[in-house]
């Protein structure tokens, strides 16, 4: 008989959650995933591949009634949430999941934070982080240990979603002080740190902060040039205050905050407001994170 899973991952069909499941299986852990019903296509194939490696799958949605959700968490000690979505998911959904975890007798909850320092930003600075801050406030008073894993920005989003590097125009465009250090971590390394935290029984409640690399925009640019052998024009788009004004201009023109959220993340990074003051990397020396240059070498188009 398969060992009883003590860890459940919610969001196992996602970018980060799938890597967390994979990392736990690599460490020989019995893992359960809560997966929404009706999986098809690539997501179904990916979950089947994880099942072949021993993943136990239960169907459910974090917005399900607490009693039903608690049944899916039977025997679970640690709940890892890697969900993504709007307030119905990140705030109400995760609070619902926490209530179900309490009911099921779980002891630890890792919410879907995985960001720059959400505890240093203010409400209004970044609409996606606002949701996580509001959820964190609603977790207060729980009997579970709530452990936030913070990783800075995924290196993957720095070279895509943030629109810093334009491979066609050969430009590298940044806002703010080019020498402000920034915390960057790959998805895989974030998953590895999350796995290490999930398996660390002596961990107290509270945030953990990890960075695979800490580099300024000037150093990032140099790493991209070294890794690719390409020359990219280094363009400064404006100060951090000018970036804030640009965000406000865009926000006034749209109801859709996804149109400017990449800039909100950059604002929190380039002015240092959401920079980690300390790192917890040394707690898990077995995780050997990827540097910016290694990451770019492995993923970017070469000259
Ligand atoms: N620091 C950074 O630079 C950075 C960048 C990107 C993401 N992140 C963070 O990483 C975390 C995971 O993001 P991701 O990009 O991996 O997300 P993703 O690929 O969009 O996956 C989201 C997962 O959540 C699941 N989900 C959504 N609503 C659910 C619900 N009601 N019940 C159960 N499952 C639900 C999805 O299931 P379905 O397959 O059924 O939809 C999917 O498995 C988030 O906290 C995100 O903000 C950080």
Coordinates of C-alpha atoms and ligand atoms in Angstrom, one line a residue, residues 9-20 34-39 43 47 60-64 69 81-86 88-90 93-94 97 111-116 128-129 132 149-158 161-162 183-185 187 190 265 269, ligand 1:
X9 CA -0.2 20.7 -3.2
X10 CA -3.0 22.9 -4.7
X11 CA -2.2 24.3 -8.1
X12 CA -0.4 21.2 -9.3
X13 CA -1.4 21.9 -12.9
X14 CA 0.3 25.3 -12.8
X15 CA 3.8 26.5 -13.6
X16 CA 5.1 26.6 -10.0
X17 CA 2.8 24.0 -8.4
X18 CA 3.9 21.3 -10.9
X19 CA 7.5 21.9 -10.1
X20 CA 6.8 21.7 -6.3
X34 CA -6.0 18.8 -5.3
X35 CA -6.9 19.2 -8.9
X36 CA -10.0 20.8 -10.4
X37 CA -12.3 18.4 -12.2
X38 CA -12.4 18.2 -16.0
X39 CA -8.7 18.2 -16.8
X43 CA -2.5 19.6 -18.1
X47 CA -0.8 15.2 -14.0
X60 CA -11.8 19.6 -5.8
X61 CA -11.8 23.4 -5.9
X62 CA -10.6 25.6 -3.1
X63 CA -14.0 27.4 -3.3
X64 CA -15.8 24.2 -2.5
X69 CA -12.7 20.3 1.0
X81 CA -1.0 26.5 -2.2
X82 CA 0.4 27.5 -5.6
X83 CA -2.9 28.9 -7.0
X84 CA -3.2 31.9 -9.1
X85 CA -6.3 34.1 -9.8
X86 CA -8.3 37.0 -8.7
X88 CA -12.1 34.9 -5.3
X89 CA -9.1 32.6 -5.4
X90 CA -6.3 34.4 -3.6
X93 CA -10.5 30.8 -1.9
X94 CA -7.3 30.5 0.2
X97 CA -8.8 26.3 2.0
X111 CA 0.0 30.3 0.9
X112 CA 0.5 31.3 -2.7
X113 CA 2.7 34.3 -2.1
X114 CA 5.9 33.6 -4.0
X115 CA 6.8 37.2 -4.7
X116 CA 8.9 40.3 -3.8
X128 CA -1.8 41.3 -7.1
X129 CA 0.2 41.8 -4.0
X132 CA -1.9 38.4 -0.9
X149 CA 7.8 31.6 0.7
X150 CA 9.1 34.7 -1.0
X151 CA 11.4 34.5 -4.0
X152 CA 11.6 38.0 -5.5
X153 CA 10.8 37.8 -9.2
X154 CA 11.0 34.6 -11.3
X155 CA 13.9 35.0 -13.7
X156 CA 11.5 33.6 -16.3
X157 CA 9.3 36.7 -16.0
X158 CA 12.2 39.1 -16.1
X161 CA 6.4 39.4 -19.0
X162 CA 8.4 42.4 -17.7
X183 CA 16.0 39.5 -5.9
X184 CA 15.6 37.0 -8.7
X185 CA 14.9 33.2 -8.6
X187 CA 10.7 28.8 -10.9
X190 CA 11.6 28.6 -5.9
X265 CA 6.1 44.8 -9.9
X269 CA 11.8 46.3 -7.3
Ligands
LIG1 N1 7.6 36.1 -8.3 C1 7.2 36.0 -9.6 O1 7.9 36.6 -10.5 C2 6.0 35.2 -10.0 C3 5.7 35.0 -11.4 C4 4.6 34.2 -11.7 C5 3.9 33.6 -10.7 N2 4.2 33.8 -9.4 C6 3.4 33.3 -8.3 O2 3.5 31.9 -8.3 C7 2.2 31.3 -7.8 C8 1.7 30.3 -8.8 O3 1.6 30.9 -10.1 P1 1.7 30.1 -11.4 O4 2.2 31.1 -12.5 O5 2.4 28.8 -11.2 O6 0.1 29.9 -11.7 P2 -0.6 29.1 -12.9 O7 0.4 28.4 -13.8 O8 -1.6 30.0 -13.5 O9 -1.4 28.0 -12.1 C9 -2.4 28.3 -11.2 C10 -2.9 27.0 -10.6 O10 -3.9 27.3 -9.6 C11 -5.0 26.4 -9.9 N3 -6.2 27.0 -9.4 C12 -6.7 28.2 -9.7 N4 -7.9 28.4 -9.1 C13 -8.1 27.3 -8.4 C14 -9.2 26.9 -7.6 N5 -10.3 27.7 -7.4 N6 -9.2 25.7 -7.0 C15 -8.1 24.8 -7.2 N7 -7.0 25.2 -8.0 C16 -7.1 26.4 -8.6 C17 -4.9 26.2 -11.4 O11 -5.7 25.1 -11.7 P3 -6.4 24.9 -13.2 O12 -5.3 24.1 -14.0 O13 -7.5 24.0 -13.0 O14 -6.7 26.2 -13.7 C18 -3.5 26.0 -11.6 O15 -3.1 24.7 -11.2 C19 1.3 32.5 -7.6 O16 1.3 33.0 -6.3 C20 1.9 33.6 -8.5 O17 1.6 34.9 -8.2 C21 5.3 34.6 -9.0

